[in-house]
Amino acid sequence: MPTYWTQTVIPTLRQAPGDAEVPSHQLMLRAGLVRKLGSGSYSYLPLGLRSLNKVIAIIRDEMANAGAAEIFMPTLQPIDLWEQTKRREAYGDNLFVVTDRHGRVQALGPTHEEVVTDLIGACISSYKDLPKTVYQIQTKFRDEFRPRFGVLRSREFLMKDAYSFHTSLEGGAGSGSLDETYDKQYAAYQRIFERCGVPFMIVEAEAGPIGGNASHEFMVPSPTGEDTILTNDAGYSANVEKCETGPRDSDLTGDATGELEAVNTPGCAGIEDVCVFFKKQLKTKLATKNMLKTLVFSGANQRRVVAVVRGDHEVNEAKLRATVGCDIAMGDQDEMRNAGFAIGYVGPHVAIGKDDVDVYVDPDAAQGGFWVTGANETDHHHKHFNWQRDLIDQGVNVTVADIRNAVEGDPAPAERGGGTLQATKGIEVGHVFKLGCKYTEALGVTVSDENNQRVPVIMGCYGIGVNRILAAAIEAKTETRTGHDDNGIIWPAAIAPFTVVITPIAYEGQVKQVVDDLASTLETEHGMDVLVDDRSAEIARPGVKFKDADLIGIPIRITVGEKGLANGEVEIKARDGSNGAKGETITVDQCVAHCVALLQNIA
RNA sequence: CGGGGUGUAGCUCAGCUUGGUAGAGCGCUUCGUUCGGGACGAAGAGGCCGCAGGUUCAAAUCCUGUCACCCCGACCA
């Protein structure tokens, strides 16, 4: 049965509510796909749900192809599971926690590693039971620090999460290894996003709080994306947090620009504060790139790690950790103060005379020239800091290493093809990880091997932000596909709420007859989803129907009016403009065939 | 959590500075004329001015508190 406009709920809006800023958010609201209930939680109206369900159907299909079995796990999860894996702390305030009437504490699942590991762990006992891949499509809860951009960052969202279990890490087809399944999921993801018609790029990523050591993100390029991706011409692409850089020069022996001079900078604990202070109070221009940003971490064995980057750069903890060779953490502020670090005013020379402090500096900061740095005394900074004179000659060892986030313009690593790194913004729609044994170890999941020895179980996990795909499809802007224009959404055919909208100029008499025939033929013989705009002229005159059809972005519109019918003709128009700005006039007889043909050319 | 901002009709917003019975456009209802790209005219309906206190003869407007929402920031010291 075709869907009739008057029988469904499509509350289109002429103006977007004022709190919607990004195009996908505005259009999802205007086209009547979703409505906001509260900060970061959205209801799905019929149009939105239909698209969501189409995405879900594609995901299910590809998961089945990849050999994953669908399951369904609870949202309410005992907090001890989270304590056993130490993730209650790792997730911190992002974890929604509820207490039941008996005072038992539960987490609302932001993800399900703990629960699946517990679940599947109890279902397997032998290496012969592996590999196994399971997945679910379910609502996740995250107490986001700041929900925003509508459905792009919400507190409640739909996620497809798959988990795989193995006894071996590496091995090709038929081995049952983690690598094999990872590759299958990776390929399934490529097909899913291709079929959904969203342009995407695959990016090397940090694993984040999920854990594990190899990971790729699937990103939809868009200016409203919250992630920064760096690429080179040779095809290397990585998330900023992960991106490696090629060699950069350093020169710790560069000349000083003057005598070390203390400057009173009351209340200027931040880089920006100091620059503003210099400009306003001292009438001196000071750029952030002329400052040294000095961070203090606690490392293993009671040692401190002092990391120094240029004021306009960011320390990358993962890189620093790799350089230092042991786990490090941001120090507690009070503890740091007691240990003699003037938090907010720390400079590299804080290491002088301290044998439990190691200094690491990024090449761009390890240069001669003019530096302003913290003076290791609250409310004071130093001008004319010089590495050789003020630190190395004082007996401090300094290690120069890449410890910062990459930025646009950095050299790309030679082994990745070299060249220069370019930055783009992306919306993360999928993420695959090789988890390893993090969860199975924490929860004691093992399996017997050929020799009847208990061996650890290795895991992988694979997530897709289902509703993000909708927003990303609308948001997308590439040479090949645009998700929206001034008139509204332009859906990829595969996830459009309907494939065809039929717009009768007046739904009555012969027009009505033709419309109903077309709708039923398209549905029953070609499996299309058809929306018939049966609103009467009193409710919606033709102009309104056209505007609404454009707004909700249905790929093909067929217009049927008395005038055309007098010549046995109807009009057909592709939303993406692929058959001209005004569409084409064709005979009723050709309409169905032409519609099918047109649809094949629409992404 | 810090900073900034906004809560007035279904939607977008004006009114607040300088207190004096609540406004516009769109949408909605009825009637008429229209009817192929958001029609026109006429007549209507619709608001506890987020909530709670306070000041005042009088509060959407001033004060205090509170809640909600939005933006910016962020273990970067």
PDB file of C-alpha atoms in Angstrom, chain A residues 278-466:
ATOM      1  CA  PHE A 278      51.263  41.291  26.964  1.00  0.00           C
ATOM      2  CA  LYS A 279      49.206  43.127  24.400  1.00  0.00           C
ATOM      3  CA  LYS A 280      47.050  45.141  26.782  1.00  0.00           C
ATOM      4  CA  GLN A 281      49.331  45.771  29.728  1.00  0.00           C
ATOM      5  CA  LEU A 282      52.803  45.650  28.208  1.00  0.00           C
ATOM      6  CA  LYS A 283      51.828  46.912  24.737  1.00  0.00           C
ATOM      7  CA  THR A 284      53.890  44.081  23.272  1.00  0.00           C
ATOM      8  CA  LYS A 285      52.672  41.679  20.666  1.00  0.00           C
ATOM      9  CA  LEU A 286      53.083  38.097  21.804  1.00  0.00           C
ATOM     10  CA  ALA A 287      51.938  35.225  19.621  1.00  0.00           C
ATOM     11  CA  THR A 288      50.957  31.887  21.115  1.00  0.00           C
ATOM     12  CA  LYS A 289      53.601  30.267  18.928  1.00  0.00           C
ATOM     13  CA  ASN A 290      56.240  32.204  20.844  1.00  0.00           C
ATOM     14  CA  MET A 291      55.217  30.633  24.100  1.00  0.00           C
ATOM     15  CA  LEU A 292      56.139  27.291  25.558  1.00  0.00           C
ATOM     16  CA  LYS A 293      53.294  25.189  26.889  1.00  0.00           C
ATOM     17  CA  THR A 294      54.568  23.044  29.701  1.00  0.00           C
ATOM     18  CA  LEU A 295      52.489  20.186  31.087  1.00  0.00           C
ATOM     19  CA  VAL A 296      53.363  17.987  34.035  1.00  0.00           C
ATOM     20  CA  PHE A 297      52.400  14.303  34.098  1.00  0.00           C
ATOM     21  CA  SER A 298      53.016  11.645  36.671  1.00  0.00           C
ATOM     22  CA  GLY A 299      54.754   8.614  35.283  1.00  0.00           C
ATOM     23  CA  ALA A 300      55.772   5.282  36.702  1.00  0.00           C
ATOM     24  CA  ASN A 301      58.190   4.966  39.644  1.00  0.00           C
ATOM     25  CA  GLN A 302      57.180   8.268  41.156  1.00  0.00           C
ATOM     26  CA  ARG A 303      58.791  10.085  38.249  1.00  0.00           C
ATOM     27  CA  ARG A 304      57.393  13.239  36.729  1.00  0.00           C
ATOM     28  CA  VAL A 305      57.208  13.882  33.061  1.00  0.00           C
ATOM     29  CA  VAL A 306      57.434  17.465  31.881  1.00  0.00           C
ATOM     30  CA  ALA A 307      56.160  17.829  28.331  1.00  0.00           C
ATOM     31  CA  VAL A 308      56.831  20.995  26.376  1.00  0.00           C
ATOM     32  CA  VAL A 309      55.177  22.045  23.127  1.00  0.00           C
ATOM     33  CA  ARG A 310      54.740  25.358  21.388  1.00  0.00           C
ATOM     34  CA  GLY A 311      51.905  27.456  22.799  1.00  0.00           C
ATOM     35  CA  ASP A 312      49.781  26.968  19.691  1.00  0.00           C
ATOM     36  CA  HIS A 313      50.191  23.175  19.727  1.00  0.00           C
ATOM     37  CA  GLU A 314      48.578  20.382  21.714  1.00  0.00           C
ATOM     38  CA  VAL A 315      50.331  17.662  23.637  1.00  0.00           C
ATOM     39  CA  ASN A 316      49.320  14.217  22.417  1.00  0.00           C
ATOM     40  CA  GLU A 317      49.183  11.916  25.407  1.00  0.00           C
ATOM     41  CA  ALA A 318      49.392   8.737  23.372  1.00  0.00           C
ATOM     42  CA  LYS A 319      52.542   9.904  21.615  1.00  0.00           C
ATOM     43  CA  LEU A 320      54.038  11.078  24.866  1.00  0.00           C
ATOM     44  CA  ARG A 321      53.215   7.767  26.494  1.00  0.00           C
ATOM     45  CA  ALA A 322      54.910   5.913  23.657  1.00  0.00           C
ATOM     46  CA  THR A 323      57.979   8.145  23.915  1.00  0.00           C
ATOM     47  CA  VAL A 324      58.254   7.856  27.674  1.00  0.00           C
ATOM     48  CA  GLY A 325      57.678   4.139  27.488  1.00  0.00           C
ATOM     49  CA  CYS A 326      55.326   3.823  30.408  1.00  0.00           C
ATOM     50  CA  ASP A 327      51.868   4.870  31.438  1.00  0.00           C
ATOM     51  CA  ILE A 328      51.424   8.512  32.338  1.00  0.00           C
ATOM     52  CA  ALA A 329      48.558  10.566  33.672  1.00  0.00           C
ATOM     53  CA  MET A 330      47.781  14.228  34.155  1.00  0.00           C
ATOM     54  CA  GLY A 331      48.828  15.015  37.687  1.00  0.00           C
ATOM     55  CA  ASP A 332      46.430  16.022  40.396  1.00  0.00           C
ATOM     56  CA  GLN A 333      46.706  19.798  40.730  1.00  0.00           C
ATOM     57  CA  ASP A 334      47.048  20.007  44.494  1.00  0.00           C
ATOM     58  CA  GLU A 335      49.534  17.220  44.609  1.00  0.00           C
ATOM     59  CA  MET A 336      51.534  18.915  41.857  1.00  0.00           C
ATOM     60  CA  ARG A 337      51.572  22.212  43.709  1.00  0.00           C
ATOM     61  CA  ASN A 338      52.827  20.486  46.844  1.00  0.00           C
ATOM     62  CA  ALA A 339      55.551  18.887  44.772  1.00  0.00           C
ATOM     63  CA  GLY A 340      56.772  22.322  43.736  1.00  0.00           C
ATOM     64  CA  PHE A 341      55.053  22.805  40.395  1.00  0.00           C
ATOM     65  CA  ALA A 342      53.440  26.215  40.098  1.00  0.00           C
ATOM     66  CA  ILE A 343      50.489  24.950  38.092  1.00  0.00           C
ATOM     67  CA  GLY A 344      49.640  27.499  35.432  1.00  0.00           C
ATOM     68  CA  TYR A 345      53.115  28.967  35.537  1.00  0.00           C
ATOM     69  CA  VAL A 346      55.316  25.972  34.937  1.00  0.00           C
ATOM     70  CA  GLY A 347      58.319  26.328  32.629  1.00  0.00           C
ATOM     71  CA  PRO A 348      60.807  23.707  31.440  1.00  0.00           C
ATOM     72  CA  HIS A 349      63.450  24.979  33.898  1.00  0.00           C
ATOM     73  CA  VAL A 350      61.304  23.617  36.716  1.00  0.00           C
ATOM     74  CA  ALA A 351      63.380  20.465  36.172  1.00  0.00           C
ATOM     75  CA  ILE A 352      66.585  22.115  37.355  1.00  0.00           C
ATOM     76  CA  GLY A 353      67.881  20.348  40.425  1.00  0.00           C
ATOM     77  CA  LYS A 354      65.097  17.725  40.398  1.00  0.00           C
ATOM     78  CA  ASP A 355      66.354  14.248  39.629  1.00  0.00           C
ATOM     79  CA  ASP A 356      62.882  12.712  39.461  1.00  0.00           C
ATOM     80  CA  VAL A 357      61.842  14.832  36.497  1.00  0.00           C
ATOM     81  CA  ASP A 358      62.264  13.993  32.806  1.00  0.00           C
ATOM     82  CA  VAL A 359      61.857  16.686  30.174  1.00  0.00           C
ATOM     83  CA  TYR A 360      60.423  15.936  26.745  1.00  0.00           C
ATOM     84  CA  VAL A 361      60.109  18.623  24.145  1.00  0.00           C
ATOM     85  CA  ASP A 362      58.538  18.735  20.729  1.00  0.00           C
ATOM     86  CA  PRO A 363      60.898  19.679  17.879  1.00  0.00           C
ATOM     87  CA  ASP A 364      58.976  22.864  17.074  1.00  0.00           C
ATOM     88  CA  ALA A 365      59.494  24.031  20.637  1.00  0.00           C
ATOM     89  CA  ALA A 366      63.106  22.837  20.758  1.00  0.00           C
ATOM     90  CA  GLN A 367      64.465  25.840  18.924  1.00  0.00           C
ATOM     91  CA  GLY A 368      66.423  28.966  19.592  1.00  0.00           C
ATOM     92  CA  GLY A 369      64.649  32.293  19.305  1.00  0.00           C
ATOM     93  CA  PHE A 370      62.231  34.231  21.433  1.00  0.00           C
ATOM     94  CA  TRP A 371      60.348  32.220  24.042  1.00  0.00           C
ATOM     95  CA  VAL A 372      58.003  33.212  26.801  1.00  0.00           C
ATOM     96  CA  THR A 373      57.429  30.529  29.375  1.00  0.00           C
ATOM     97  CA  GLY A 374      56.088  30.058  32.888  1.00  0.00           C
ATOM     98  CA  ALA A 375      58.570  31.231  35.542  1.00  0.00           C
ATOM     99  CA  ASN A 376      57.783  28.408  37.961  1.00  0.00           C
ATOM    100  CA  GLU A 377      56.306  30.951  40.293  1.00  0.00           C
ATOM    101  CA  THR A 378      52.640  31.825  40.453  1.00  0.00           C
ATOM    102  CA  ASP A 379      51.717  34.999  38.552  1.00  0.00           C
ATOM    103  CA  HIS A 380      55.078  35.182  36.809  1.00  0.00           C
ATOM    104  CA  HIS A 381      56.444  34.344  33.367  1.00  0.00           C
ATOM    105  CA  HIS A 382      59.908  34.522  31.848  1.00  0.00           C
ATOM    106  CA  LYS A 383      60.947  36.218  28.625  1.00  0.00           C
ATOM    107  CA  HIS A 384      63.943  35.181  26.503  1.00  0.00           C
ATOM    108  CA  PHE A 385      64.030  31.591  27.717  1.00  0.00           C
ATOM    109  CA  ASN A 386      66.843  29.676  26.028  1.00  0.00           C
ATOM    110  CA  TRP A 387      67.183  25.892  26.098  1.00  0.00           C
ATOM    111  CA  GLN A 388      70.956  25.694  26.103  1.00  0.00           C
ATOM    112  CA  ARG A 389      71.653  28.480  28.549  1.00  0.00           C
ATOM    113  CA  ASP A 390      68.709  28.091  30.908  1.00  0.00           C
ATOM    114  CA  LEU A 391      68.301  24.355  31.016  1.00  0.00           C
ATOM    115  CA  ILE A 392      70.951  22.171  29.425  1.00  0.00           C
ATOM    116  CA  ASP A 393      73.858  24.134  30.888  1.00  0.00           C
ATOM    117  CA  GLN A 394      72.160  23.764  34.260  1.00  0.00           C
ATOM    118  CA  GLY A 395      72.569  20.029  33.999  1.00  0.00           C
ATOM    119  CA  VAL A 396      69.143  18.984  32.777  1.00  0.00           C
ATOM    120  CA  ASN A 397      68.741  16.293  30.155  1.00  0.00           C
ATOM    121  CA  VAL A 398      66.240  17.077  27.447  1.00  0.00           C
ATOM    122  CA  THR A 399      64.697  14.583  25.043  1.00  0.00           C
ATOM    123  CA  VAL A 400      63.385  15.931  21.746  1.00  0.00           C
ATOM    124  CA  ALA A 401      60.504  13.896  20.312  1.00  0.00           C
ATOM    125  CA  ASP A 402      57.228  14.182  18.409  1.00  0.00           C
ATOM    126  CA  ILE A 403      54.804  14.516  21.302  1.00  0.00           C
ATOM    127  CA  ARG A 404      52.123  16.754  19.872  1.00  0.00           C
ATOM    128  CA  ASN A 405      49.019  16.470  17.714  1.00  0.00           C
ATOM    129  CA  ALA A 406      49.739  16.868  14.054  1.00  0.00           C
ATOM    130  CA  VAL A 407      48.563  20.073  12.405  1.00  0.00           C
ATOM    131  CA  GLU A 408      47.914  21.024   8.817  1.00  0.00           C
ATOM    132  CA  GLY A 409      51.174  21.697   7.002  1.00  0.00           C
ATOM    133  CA  ASP A 410      53.233  19.195   8.974  1.00  0.00           C
ATOM    134  CA  PRO A 411      55.355  16.809   6.957  1.00  0.00           C
ATOM    135  CA  ALA A 412      53.688  13.413   6.533  1.00  0.00           C
ATOM    136  CA  PRO A 413      55.800  10.412   7.512  1.00  0.00           C
ATOM    137  CA  ALA A 414      58.017   9.210   4.668  1.00  0.00           C
ATOM    138  CA  GLU A 415      56.825   5.616   5.031  1.00  0.00           C
ATOM    139  CA  ARG A 416      53.283   6.895   4.472  1.00  0.00           C
ATOM    140  CA  GLY A 417      54.217   8.555   1.230  1.00  0.00           C
ATOM    141  CA  GLY A 418      55.610  11.814   2.584  1.00  0.00           C
ATOM    142  CA  GLY A 419      54.388  15.163   1.394  1.00  0.00           C
ATOM    143  CA  THR A 420      52.433  17.621   3.458  1.00  0.00           C
ATOM    144  CA  LEU A 421      49.456  16.943   5.715  1.00  0.00           C
ATOM    145  CA  GLN A 422      46.087  18.501   4.866  1.00  0.00           C
ATOM    146  CA  ALA A 423      43.268  18.864   7.388  1.00  0.00           C
ATOM    147  CA  THR A 424      39.555  18.147   6.865  1.00  0.00           C
ATOM    148  CA  LYS A 425      36.598  17.830   9.200  1.00  0.00           C
ATOM    149  CA  GLY A 426      34.595  14.648   9.447  1.00  0.00           C
ATOM    150  CA  ILE A 427      31.581  13.098  11.141  1.00  0.00           C
ATOM    151  CA  GLU A 428      32.440   9.757  12.673  1.00  0.00           C
ATOM    152  CA  VAL A 429      29.812   7.241  11.581  1.00  0.00           C
ATOM    153  CA  GLY A 430      31.664   4.026  12.235  1.00  0.00           C
ATOM    154  CA  HIS A 431      34.591   2.737  14.215  1.00  0.00           C
ATOM    155  CA  VAL A 432      36.298  -0.653  14.267  1.00  0.00           C
ATOM    156  CA  PHE A 433      38.725  -1.762  16.995  1.00  0.00           C
ATOM    157  CA  LYS A 434      40.951  -4.660  17.728  1.00  0.00           C
ATOM    158  CA  LEU A 435      40.299  -4.958  21.410  1.00  0.00           C
ATOM    159  CA  GLY A 436      42.608  -7.753  22.397  1.00  0.00           C
ATOM    160  CA  CYS A 437      42.105  -9.296  25.816  1.00  0.00           C
ATOM    161  CA  LYS A 438      41.196  -6.217  27.803  1.00  0.00           C
ATOM    162  CA  TYR A 439      37.674  -7.317  28.689  1.00  0.00           C
ATOM    163  CA  THR A 440      38.074 -11.067  28.657  1.00  0.00           C
ATOM    164  CA  GLU A 441      40.997 -10.724  31.057  1.00  0.00           C
ATOM    165  CA  ALA A 442      39.166  -8.376  33.373  1.00  0.00           C
ATOM    166  CA  LEU A 443      36.136 -10.648  33.442  1.00  0.00           C
ATOM    167  CA  GLY A 444      38.059 -13.924  33.438  1.00  0.00           C
ATOM    168  CA  VAL A 445      36.869 -15.312  30.136  1.00  0.00           C
ATOM    169  CA  THR A 446      39.023 -18.125  28.784  1.00  0.00           C
ATOM    170  CA  VAL A 447      38.569 -21.165  26.594  1.00  0.00           C
ATOM    171  CA  SER A 448      40.320 -24.566  26.365  1.00  0.00           C
ATOM    172  CA  ASP A 449      42.766 -25.054  23.512  1.00  0.00           C
ATOM    173  CA  GLU A 450      43.857 -28.211  21.678  1.00  0.00           C
ATOM    174  CA  ASN A 451      46.021 -29.195  24.630  1.00  0.00           C
ATOM    175  CA  ASN A 452      43.233 -28.575  27.105  1.00  0.00           C
ATOM    176  CA  GLN A 453      44.986 -25.455  28.403  1.00  0.00           C
ATOM    177  CA  ARG A 454      42.941 -22.404  29.312  1.00  0.00           C
ATOM    178  CA  VAL A 455      43.808 -19.652  26.848  1.00  0.00           C
ATOM    179  CA  PRO A 456      42.712 -16.033  26.811  1.00  0.00           C
ATOM    180  CA  VAL A 457      39.992 -14.974  24.410  1.00  0.00           C
ATOM    181  CA  ILE A 458      40.750 -12.142  22.023  1.00  0.00           C
ATOM    182  CA  MET A 459      38.074  -9.640  21.038  1.00  0.00           C
ATOM    183  CA  GLY A 460      37.250  -7.123  18.371  1.00  0.00           C
ATOM    184  CA  CYS A 461      34.472  -4.565  18.416  1.00  0.00           C
ATOM    185  CA  TYR A 462      32.737  -2.664  15.665  1.00  0.00           C
ATOM    186  CA  GLY A 463      30.320   0.234  16.057  1.00  0.00           C
ATOM    187  CA  ILE A 464      28.078   2.284  13.809  1.00  0.00           C
ATOM    188  CA  GLY A 465      26.170   5.422  14.842  1.00  0.00           C
ATOM    189  CA  VAL A 466      22.908   4.596  13.117  1.00  0.00           C
TER     190      VAL A 466
END
